[in-house]
Structures are given as C-alpha cells and as structure tokens.
Coordinates of C-alpha atoms in Angstrom, one line a residue:
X71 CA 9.6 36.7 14.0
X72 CA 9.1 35.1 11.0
X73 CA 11.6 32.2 11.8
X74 CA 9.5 31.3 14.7
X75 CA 5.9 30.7 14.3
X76 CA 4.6 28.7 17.3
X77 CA 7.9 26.4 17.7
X78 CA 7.4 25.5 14.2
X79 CA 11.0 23.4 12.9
X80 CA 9.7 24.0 9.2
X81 CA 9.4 27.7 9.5
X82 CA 13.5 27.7 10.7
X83 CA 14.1 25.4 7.6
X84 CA 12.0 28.1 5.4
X85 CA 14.6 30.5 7.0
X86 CA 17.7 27.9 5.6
X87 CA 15.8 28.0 2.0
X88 CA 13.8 24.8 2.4
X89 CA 10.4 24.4 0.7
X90 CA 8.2 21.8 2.0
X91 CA 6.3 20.0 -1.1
X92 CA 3.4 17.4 -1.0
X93 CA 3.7 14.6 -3.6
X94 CA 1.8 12.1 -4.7
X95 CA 3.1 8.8 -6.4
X96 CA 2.2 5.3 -7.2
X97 CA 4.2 1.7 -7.6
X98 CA 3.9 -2.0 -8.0
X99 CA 4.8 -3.6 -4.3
X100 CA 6.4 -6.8 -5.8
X101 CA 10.3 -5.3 -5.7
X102 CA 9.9 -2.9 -3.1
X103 CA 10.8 -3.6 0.7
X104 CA 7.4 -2.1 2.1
X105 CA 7.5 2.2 2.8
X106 CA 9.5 2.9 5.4
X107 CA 13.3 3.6 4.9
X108 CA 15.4 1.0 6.8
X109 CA 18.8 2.4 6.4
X110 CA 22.1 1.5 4.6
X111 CA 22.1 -2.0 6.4
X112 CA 18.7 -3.4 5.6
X113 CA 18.0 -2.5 1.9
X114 CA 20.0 -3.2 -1.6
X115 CA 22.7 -5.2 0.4
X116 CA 24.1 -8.7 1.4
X117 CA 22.7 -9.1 5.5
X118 CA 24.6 -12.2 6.8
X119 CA 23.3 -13.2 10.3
X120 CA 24.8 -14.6 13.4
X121 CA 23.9 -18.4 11.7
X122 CA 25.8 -17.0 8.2
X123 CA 22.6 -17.5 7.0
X124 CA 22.5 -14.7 3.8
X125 CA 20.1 -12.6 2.6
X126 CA 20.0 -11.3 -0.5
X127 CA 18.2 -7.6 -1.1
X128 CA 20.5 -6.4 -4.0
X129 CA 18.5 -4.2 -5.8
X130 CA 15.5 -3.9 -3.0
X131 CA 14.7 -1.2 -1.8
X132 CA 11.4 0.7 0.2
X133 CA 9.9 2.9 -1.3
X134 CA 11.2 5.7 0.9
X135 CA 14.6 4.7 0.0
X136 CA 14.4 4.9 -3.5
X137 CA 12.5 8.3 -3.0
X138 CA 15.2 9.5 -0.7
X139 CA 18.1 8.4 -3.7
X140 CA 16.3 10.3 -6.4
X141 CA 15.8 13.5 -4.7
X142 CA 19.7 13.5 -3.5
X143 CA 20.9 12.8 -7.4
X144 CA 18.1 15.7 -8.6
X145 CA 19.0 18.3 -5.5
X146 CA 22.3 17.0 -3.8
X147 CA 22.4 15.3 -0.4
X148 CA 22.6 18.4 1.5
X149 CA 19.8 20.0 0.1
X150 CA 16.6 17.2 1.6
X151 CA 15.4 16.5 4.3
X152 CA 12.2 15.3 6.2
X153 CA 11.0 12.0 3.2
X154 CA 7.9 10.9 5.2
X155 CA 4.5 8.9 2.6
X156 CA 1.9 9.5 4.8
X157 CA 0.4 5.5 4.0
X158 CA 3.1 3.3 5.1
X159 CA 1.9 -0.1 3.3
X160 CA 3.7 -3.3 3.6
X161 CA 5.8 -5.0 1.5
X162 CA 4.2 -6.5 -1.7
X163 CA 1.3 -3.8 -1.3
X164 CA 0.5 -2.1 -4.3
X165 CA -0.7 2.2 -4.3
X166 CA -2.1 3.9 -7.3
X167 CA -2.0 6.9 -5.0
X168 CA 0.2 7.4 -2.1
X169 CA 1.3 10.9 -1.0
X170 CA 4.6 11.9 0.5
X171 CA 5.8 15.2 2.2
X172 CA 9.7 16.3 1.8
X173 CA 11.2 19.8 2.6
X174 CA 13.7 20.6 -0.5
X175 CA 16.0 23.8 -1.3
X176 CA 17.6 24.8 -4.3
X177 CA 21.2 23.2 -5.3
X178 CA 22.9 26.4 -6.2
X179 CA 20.8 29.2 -4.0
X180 CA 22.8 32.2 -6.0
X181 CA 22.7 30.2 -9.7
X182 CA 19.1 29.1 -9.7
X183 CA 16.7 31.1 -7.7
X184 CA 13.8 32.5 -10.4
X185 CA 12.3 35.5 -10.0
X186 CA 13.9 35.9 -6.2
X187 CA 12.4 32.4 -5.4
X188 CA 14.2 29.9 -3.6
X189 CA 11.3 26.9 -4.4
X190 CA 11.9 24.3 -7.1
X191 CA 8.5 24.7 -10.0
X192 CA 6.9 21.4 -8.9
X193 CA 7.3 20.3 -12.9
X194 CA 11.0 19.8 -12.4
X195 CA 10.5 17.9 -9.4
X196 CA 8.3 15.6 -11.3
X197 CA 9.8 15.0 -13.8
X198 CA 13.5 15.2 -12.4
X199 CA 12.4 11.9 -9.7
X200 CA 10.7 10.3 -12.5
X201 CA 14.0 10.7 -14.8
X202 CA 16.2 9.1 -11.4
X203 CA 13.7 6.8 -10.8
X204 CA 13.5 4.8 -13.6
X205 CA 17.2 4.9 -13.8
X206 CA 17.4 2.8 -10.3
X207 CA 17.9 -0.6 -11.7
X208 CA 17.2 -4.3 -10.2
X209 CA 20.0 -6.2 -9.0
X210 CA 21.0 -8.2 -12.3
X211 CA 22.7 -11.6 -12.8
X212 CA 26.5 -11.2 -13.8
X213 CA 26.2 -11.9 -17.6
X214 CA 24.5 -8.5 -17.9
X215 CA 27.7 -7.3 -16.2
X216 CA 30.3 -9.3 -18.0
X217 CA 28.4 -8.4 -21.9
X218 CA 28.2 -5.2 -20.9
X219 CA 24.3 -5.0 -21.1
X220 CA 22.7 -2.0 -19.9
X221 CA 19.5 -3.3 -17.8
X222 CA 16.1 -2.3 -18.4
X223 CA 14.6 0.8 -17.3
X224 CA 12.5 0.4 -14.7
X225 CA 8.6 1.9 -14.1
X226 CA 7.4 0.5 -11.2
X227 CA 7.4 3.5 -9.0
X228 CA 6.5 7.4 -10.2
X229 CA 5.4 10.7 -9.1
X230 CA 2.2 11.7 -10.5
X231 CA 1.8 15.3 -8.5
X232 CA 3.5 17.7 -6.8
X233 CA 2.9 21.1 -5.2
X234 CA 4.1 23.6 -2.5
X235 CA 2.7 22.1 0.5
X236 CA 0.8 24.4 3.2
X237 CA 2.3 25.8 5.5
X238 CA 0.6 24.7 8.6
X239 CA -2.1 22.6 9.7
X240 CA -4.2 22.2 12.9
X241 CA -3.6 20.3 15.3
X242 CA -5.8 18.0 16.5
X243 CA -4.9 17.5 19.8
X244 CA -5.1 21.3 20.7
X245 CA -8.8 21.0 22.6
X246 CA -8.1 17.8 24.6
X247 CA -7.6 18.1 28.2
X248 CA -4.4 17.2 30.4
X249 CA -6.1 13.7 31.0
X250 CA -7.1 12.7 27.5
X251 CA -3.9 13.8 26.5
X252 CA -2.8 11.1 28.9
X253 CA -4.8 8.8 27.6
X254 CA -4.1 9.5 23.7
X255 CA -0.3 10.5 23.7
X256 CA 0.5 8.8 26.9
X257 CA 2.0 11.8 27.8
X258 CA 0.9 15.3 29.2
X259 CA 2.2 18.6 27.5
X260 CA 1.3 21.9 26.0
X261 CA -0.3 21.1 22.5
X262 CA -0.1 24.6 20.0
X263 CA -2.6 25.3 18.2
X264 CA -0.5 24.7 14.4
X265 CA 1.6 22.7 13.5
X266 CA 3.4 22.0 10.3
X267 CA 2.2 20.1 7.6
X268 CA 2.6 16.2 7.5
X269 CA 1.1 14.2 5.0
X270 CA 0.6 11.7 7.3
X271 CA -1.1 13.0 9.5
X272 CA -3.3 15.9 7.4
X273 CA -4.6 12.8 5.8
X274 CA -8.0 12.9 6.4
X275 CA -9.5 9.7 4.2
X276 CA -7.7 6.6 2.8
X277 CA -9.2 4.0 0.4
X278 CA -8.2 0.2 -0.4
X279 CA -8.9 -1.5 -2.7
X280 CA -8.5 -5.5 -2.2
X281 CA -8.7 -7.9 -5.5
X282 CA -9.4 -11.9 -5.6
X283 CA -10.2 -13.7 -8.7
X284 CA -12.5 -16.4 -7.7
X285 CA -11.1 -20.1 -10.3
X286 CA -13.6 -22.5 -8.9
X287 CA -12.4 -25.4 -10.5
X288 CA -9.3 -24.3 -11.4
X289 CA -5.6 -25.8 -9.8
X290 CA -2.4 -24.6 -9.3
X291 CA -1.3 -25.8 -12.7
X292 CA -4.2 -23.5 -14.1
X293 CA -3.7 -20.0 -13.5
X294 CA -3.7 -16.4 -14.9
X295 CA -0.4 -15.5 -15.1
X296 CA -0.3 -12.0 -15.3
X297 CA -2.3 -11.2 -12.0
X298 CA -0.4 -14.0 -9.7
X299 CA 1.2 -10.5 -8.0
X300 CA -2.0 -8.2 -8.3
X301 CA -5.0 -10.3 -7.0
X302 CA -5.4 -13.3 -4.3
X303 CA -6.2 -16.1 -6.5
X304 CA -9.0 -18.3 -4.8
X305 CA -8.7 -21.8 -7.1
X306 CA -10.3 -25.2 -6.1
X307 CA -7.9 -26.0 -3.7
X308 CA -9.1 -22.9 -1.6
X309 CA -12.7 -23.1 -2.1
X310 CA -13.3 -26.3 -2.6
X311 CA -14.9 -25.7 -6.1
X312 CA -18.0 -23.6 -4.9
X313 CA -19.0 -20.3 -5.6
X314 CA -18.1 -18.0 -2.9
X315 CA -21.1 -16.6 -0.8
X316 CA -21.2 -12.6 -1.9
X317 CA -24.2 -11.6 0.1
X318 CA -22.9 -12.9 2.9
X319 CA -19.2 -11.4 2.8
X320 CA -21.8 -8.0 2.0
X321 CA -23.5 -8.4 5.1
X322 CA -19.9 -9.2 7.0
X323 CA -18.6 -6.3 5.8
X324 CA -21.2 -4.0 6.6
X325 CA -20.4 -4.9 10.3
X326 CA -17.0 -3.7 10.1
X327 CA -17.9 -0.1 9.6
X328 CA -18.3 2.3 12.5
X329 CA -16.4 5.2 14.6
X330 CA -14.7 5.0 17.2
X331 CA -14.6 0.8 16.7
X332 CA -11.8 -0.7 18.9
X333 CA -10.6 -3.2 15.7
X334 CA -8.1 -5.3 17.9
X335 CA -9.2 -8.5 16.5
X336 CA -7.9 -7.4 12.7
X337 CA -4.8 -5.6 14.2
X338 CA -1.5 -6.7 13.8
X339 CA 0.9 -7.3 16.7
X340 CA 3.7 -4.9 15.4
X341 CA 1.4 -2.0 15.7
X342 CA 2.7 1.3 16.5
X343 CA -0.4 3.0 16.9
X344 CA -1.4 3.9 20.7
X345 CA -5.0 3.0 20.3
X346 CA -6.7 0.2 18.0
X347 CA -9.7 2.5 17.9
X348 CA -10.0 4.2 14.4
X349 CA -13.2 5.3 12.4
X350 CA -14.3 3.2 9.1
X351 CA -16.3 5.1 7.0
X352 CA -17.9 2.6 4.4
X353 CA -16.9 -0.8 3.1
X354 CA -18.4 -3.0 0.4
X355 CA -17.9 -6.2 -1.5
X356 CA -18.5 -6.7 -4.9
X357 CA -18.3 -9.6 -7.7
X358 CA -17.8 -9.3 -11.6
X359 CA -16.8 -11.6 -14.3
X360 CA -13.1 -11.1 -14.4
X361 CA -13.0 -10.7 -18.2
X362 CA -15.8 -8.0 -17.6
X363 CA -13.0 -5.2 -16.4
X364 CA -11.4 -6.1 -20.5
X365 CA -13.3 -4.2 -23.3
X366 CA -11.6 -6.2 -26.1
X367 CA -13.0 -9.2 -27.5
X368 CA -9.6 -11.0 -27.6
X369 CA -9.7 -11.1 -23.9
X370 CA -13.0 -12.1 -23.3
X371 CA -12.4 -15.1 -25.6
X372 CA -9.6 -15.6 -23.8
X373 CA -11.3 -16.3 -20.8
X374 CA -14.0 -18.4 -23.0
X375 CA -11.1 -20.6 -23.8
X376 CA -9.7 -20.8 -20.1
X377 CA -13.0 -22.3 -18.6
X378 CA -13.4 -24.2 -21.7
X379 CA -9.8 -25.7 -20.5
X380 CA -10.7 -26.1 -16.7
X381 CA -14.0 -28.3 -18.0
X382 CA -11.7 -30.9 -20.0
X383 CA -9.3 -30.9 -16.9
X384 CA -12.1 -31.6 -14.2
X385 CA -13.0 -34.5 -16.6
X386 CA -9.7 -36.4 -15.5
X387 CA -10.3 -35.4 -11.8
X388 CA -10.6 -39.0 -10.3
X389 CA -12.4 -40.0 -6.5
X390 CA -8.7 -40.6 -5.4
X391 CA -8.3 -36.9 -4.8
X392 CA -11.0 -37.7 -1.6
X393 CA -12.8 -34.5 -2.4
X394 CA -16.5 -33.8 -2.1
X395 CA -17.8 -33.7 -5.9
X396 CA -18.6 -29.9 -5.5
X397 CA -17.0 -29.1 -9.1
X398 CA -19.3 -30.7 -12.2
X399 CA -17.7 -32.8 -14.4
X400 CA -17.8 -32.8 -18.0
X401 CA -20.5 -29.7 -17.8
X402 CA -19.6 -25.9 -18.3
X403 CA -17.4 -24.6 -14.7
X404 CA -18.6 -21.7 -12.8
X405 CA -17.0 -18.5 -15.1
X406 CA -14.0 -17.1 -13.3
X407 CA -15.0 -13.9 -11.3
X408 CA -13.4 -10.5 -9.8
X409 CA -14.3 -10.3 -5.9
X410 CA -13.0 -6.9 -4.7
X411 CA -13.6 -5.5 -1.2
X412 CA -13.6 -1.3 -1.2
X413 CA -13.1 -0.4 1.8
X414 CA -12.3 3.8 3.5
X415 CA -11.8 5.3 6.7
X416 CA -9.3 8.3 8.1
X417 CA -6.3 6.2 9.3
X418 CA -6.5 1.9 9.6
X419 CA -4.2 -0.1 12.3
X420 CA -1.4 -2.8 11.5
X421 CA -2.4 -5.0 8.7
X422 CA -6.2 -3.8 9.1
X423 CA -7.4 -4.6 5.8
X424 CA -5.6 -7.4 5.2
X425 CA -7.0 -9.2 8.2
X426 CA -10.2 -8.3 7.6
X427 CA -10.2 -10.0 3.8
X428 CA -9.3 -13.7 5.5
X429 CA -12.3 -13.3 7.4
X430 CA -14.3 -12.1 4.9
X431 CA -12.6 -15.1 2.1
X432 CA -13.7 -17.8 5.2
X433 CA -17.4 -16.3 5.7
X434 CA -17.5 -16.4 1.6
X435 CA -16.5 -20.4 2.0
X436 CA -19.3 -20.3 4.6
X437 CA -16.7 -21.6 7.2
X438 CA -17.7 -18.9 9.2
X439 CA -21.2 -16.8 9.3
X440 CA -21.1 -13.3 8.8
X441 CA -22.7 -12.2 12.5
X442 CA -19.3 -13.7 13.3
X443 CA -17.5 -10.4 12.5
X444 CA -19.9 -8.6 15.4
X445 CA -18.3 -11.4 17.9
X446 CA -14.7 -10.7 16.5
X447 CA -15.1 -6.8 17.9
X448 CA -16.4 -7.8 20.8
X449 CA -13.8 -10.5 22.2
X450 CA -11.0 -8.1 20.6
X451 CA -8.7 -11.2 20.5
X452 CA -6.5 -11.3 17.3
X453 CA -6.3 -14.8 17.8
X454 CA -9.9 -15.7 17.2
X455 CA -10.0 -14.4 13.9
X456 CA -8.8 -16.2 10.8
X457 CA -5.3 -15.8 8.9
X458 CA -4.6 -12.8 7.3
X459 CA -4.8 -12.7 3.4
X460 CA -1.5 -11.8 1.2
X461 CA 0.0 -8.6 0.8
X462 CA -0.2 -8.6 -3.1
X463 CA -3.6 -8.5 -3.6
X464 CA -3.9 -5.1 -2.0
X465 CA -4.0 -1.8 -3.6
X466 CA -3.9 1.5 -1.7
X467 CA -6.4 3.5 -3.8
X468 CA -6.4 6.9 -3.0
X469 CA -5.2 9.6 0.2
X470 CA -7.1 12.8 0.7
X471 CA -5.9 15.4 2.8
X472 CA -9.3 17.8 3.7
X473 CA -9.3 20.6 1.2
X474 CA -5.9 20.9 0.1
X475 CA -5.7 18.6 -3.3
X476 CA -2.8 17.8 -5.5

C-alpha cells in the first residue's frame, strides 16, 4: 500500500529509493540554449543540415542540460530521473530565481544511507551541482587546447536552494466536470484527487522583471557596454531622441492586468499551452536614472561624463542625417534612465512578456496610444500588435509555489 497512493509514479520511485527534491537556481541567458533539454543532437554539437549549412553549439547547452550533466557526475546516470524547471524561458532570458523538481537516490544505497535514510542532505546537493557546474566549460578556441590552458571556471548558472520536495499536491482539475474537462484537457478522464509534486505546475505566482535603458541622444557607437546583454537599450535611433512617455506606458500597462484575460494578441505562435487565457495579477512601469541603482560616486560620475560625451557628439550631428531636430544641440542631453516593467501572474503564454514590452516601447514613442492595448485584447490577433522586444532584456524574478518555500 504504500507503493501505490492514488496511481502516483513518484510513490513507486520512493519504493526504488528515489527522493524527489525542489531546487531553486539562477543564470545569465547569454550562453544557454533557452530551458528545455533538446537532446544529444541539438545542444554542445556540430548540426550540419540538408544545405551543409553548419551550426556551431560547442559548448551550448539549456539549462536543463547542464542541470541534467551535473546531477549524473554528483549521483551517476542511473541514479536521476524526472529534471523538469517549472519556468521554461527562452534563450537569452535571464532568472535570478527559477525552480526545478528532480527525483534523485543515493549512489551507493548500502555505503551511504545516514541514519537508515536513503535522501541526499539538500547541502551536498547544493553544493555538489554547484562544484559540476562551474566545471562545465565553454567551447574554447584551439590555442587553449594546443598550450595546454585550462579554461576559466564558469558562474553563470547555480543552485541557490534545495529541499525535500512534498510529496503530493492537489490537483486542480479534480472538481471540473466531464465537459470542462473537454474543454481544458481536450480530453475526458478520471482526474484523482493528488497528484505528485511538479514545480511547474505547483507554481502558483511568477514575476518578470523587464530592463531598458532609455540613451536619448545616444548612437550605436555610444553605448554602455556592460548591459548590452542585460537591458534593451533604447538610443536615438529607436526613439528618435525624445523622452519616452512613462505615464502613458503606466496607463497601458494597467490594461493588461485581469483574470481570466484571453492574451492572444501577445502570444506566440509556438505555444503549447491549450488556452491563451491566463490570470495577470499586477503590472507596472517605472523610470529611474540609470546611475541611481549605483551607490558609488565613481559611477555616478561616470554617467556625468557619458552624457557630457553624447552633448559634444550631438554637436557634429549635421541636417544630412534628415532627422527631426528632437535632440538639442550644444545644450545638456536628457540624463540616461532605467525603464523597467514588473510585471506577475500564476502562469504567462508563449513569449507573453516579451510581446507585451514592444507595445508598451511603441506607446512610450507615442506611435501608439495606450487605450490601444484594450483594442489589442479584443481583436486577439497577434498580428495587430507590434514586434516583440529581445530576449535579453528579460529577467525571471522570482517562482512561488503556495505555502511550500525553499
């Protein structure tokens, strides 16, 4: 009886000495081929198409895959199964907290069970990935190789928690009737009451975080170099040297909260999800002086000296660049600011967020007015609504999962 508990697969694998464990980690997006796994074929290889057209992902990997490499050198192959981050973000997208599930057992049952335990302490698990992690190097050029060089360590992914996960976990399509069953699984069966634990789908709130600095007079040749793969930088050539309208991406993005809110217009194509209807619980836009977020002087006079540079470049701007005079010449530019849109809700389709930032960018231009996000759900026409913004400017800021926190 207690192998089966309501056709539960984990409590067999509890049976076979598996432990299932919730972890929570954070990376960098830049090297990483989005979340999901893609197999042996499609990550840290050579694919050569039908055109002999190569691709190079030597030293890419997702996120799951590194995951699923760490935990096989800390426990052996044979001894995980069942890798699954509950927020699958794309590739480039940044977390500072994602959260994973995976159902481990002990290498050596007879050498290393503790106190009659067969469950790994969650400290060795987090420190054991973190040792295997950093160990995964980047695909390196062949003078590394050929001198013998070991490459550098690498910290752009780490686990930051772990605990024994709970066992079960309602399920939440226990009380629906045969025909919403229909209409929300597309199928018709028996639903029990508990089911095992999934990060994914315990998660009961996630948060993003999206980050543009606003360089209103500033060109491609003047940029901040260490945030060209954490924030969307919006220079002159973007904005046309205005200031970007902050009330009024506000107001647009108080329309895009709501339950039960069919978001097709902001959904991507490749969506897996069955319905585009999800609940948003709050979203916000906000607007600092970049600098602001730095307490020391050095880079606040950093920034000083930046605008000071954009001024004497504006003053060899000529009229042959055919632009509207929107950027003052030879007076002090608009200070470079931090636009960030906060935005939380239980689950989010395809792409959600990022869709929703290139229509908020365009109403901030003033291309667009921001009633025009109340039209956008109503026609529920991806096509009407403008071009998504890019992936690294995104941070996945946090997963909660009800009452259970590690």
């Amino acid at each position: 009886t207690h192998c089966m508990y309501n056709g539960s697969i984990m409590a067999l694998r509890r049976c076979q000495g598996f432990t299932r464990y919730a972890l929570s980690l954070q990376y960098h997006g830049q090297y990483h081929l989005g979340v999901s796994y893609q197999g042996l074929q499609k990550e840290n290889c050579i694919i050569t198409s039908n055109s002999k057209n190569e691709t190079d992902l030597r030293g890419l990997q997702s996120i799951e895959g590194r995951l699923i490499e760490a935990f096989h050198n800390l426990a052996g192959p044979e001894n995980v199964e069942n890798v699954k981050i509950s927020s699958r973000t794309d590739r480039g997208v940044h977390a500072l907290r994602n959260t994973c599930h995976v159902d481990v057992r002990k290498r050596n049952l007879s050498d290393s069970i503790e106190g009659g335990s067969q469950c790994w302490d969650p400290i060795r698990i987090i420190h054991g990935l973190n040792y295997h992690l950093c160990r995964q190097s980047l695909f390196f050029p062949l003078h590394y190789q050929s001198r013998q060089k070991i490459p550098p360590k690498r910290y752009d992914l780490r686990i930051i928690s772990a605990a024994k996960a709970p066992p079960f976990m309602e399920n939440k399509f226990y009380h629906l009737s045969p025909s919403e069953q229909q209409q929300v699984l597309q199928h018709q069966q028996e639903q029990p009451r508990h089911i095992d634990w999934n990060a994914r789908f315990s998660a009961t709130k996630r948060t993003y975080v999206y980050r543009m600095i606003h360089l209103p007079v500033a060109t491609e040749e003047y940029n901040i170099p260490f945030e060209h793969d954490r924030a969307w930088i919006l220079d002159r050539k973007s904005t046309g040297g205005g200031q970007m309208n902050i009330k009024a991406m506000q107001e647009a993005a108080s329309y895009m909260v709501g339950n039960g809110i069919d978001y097709s217009s902001f959904r991507g194509k490749s969506c897996q999800r069955s319905s585009p209807v999800v609940n948003v619980l709050s979203a916000d836009v906000s607007c600092t002086p970049y600098y602001g977020n730095y307490t020391d002087f050095a880079a606040a006079n950093m920034m000083t000296m930046i605008n000071d540079d954009f001024s004497q470049h504006n003053k060899k701007i000529t009229s042959s660049e055919n632009e509207s005079s929107s950027v003052t010449t030879g007076t002090q530019p608009i200070p470079a600011s931090l636009i960030t849109f906060t935005i939380s809700g239980d689950s989010f389709v395809y792409r959600q967020v990022r869709n929703m930032v290139g229509c908020l960018v365009e109403i901030g231009k003033g291309k667009l007015q921001p009633t025009h996000v109340k039209d956008l759900l109503e026609k529920r026409q991806r096509k009407l609504a403008p071009a998504m913004a890019p992936a690294h400017g995104l941070f996945l800021v946090d997963v909660e999962h009800g009452d259970f926190s590690f």
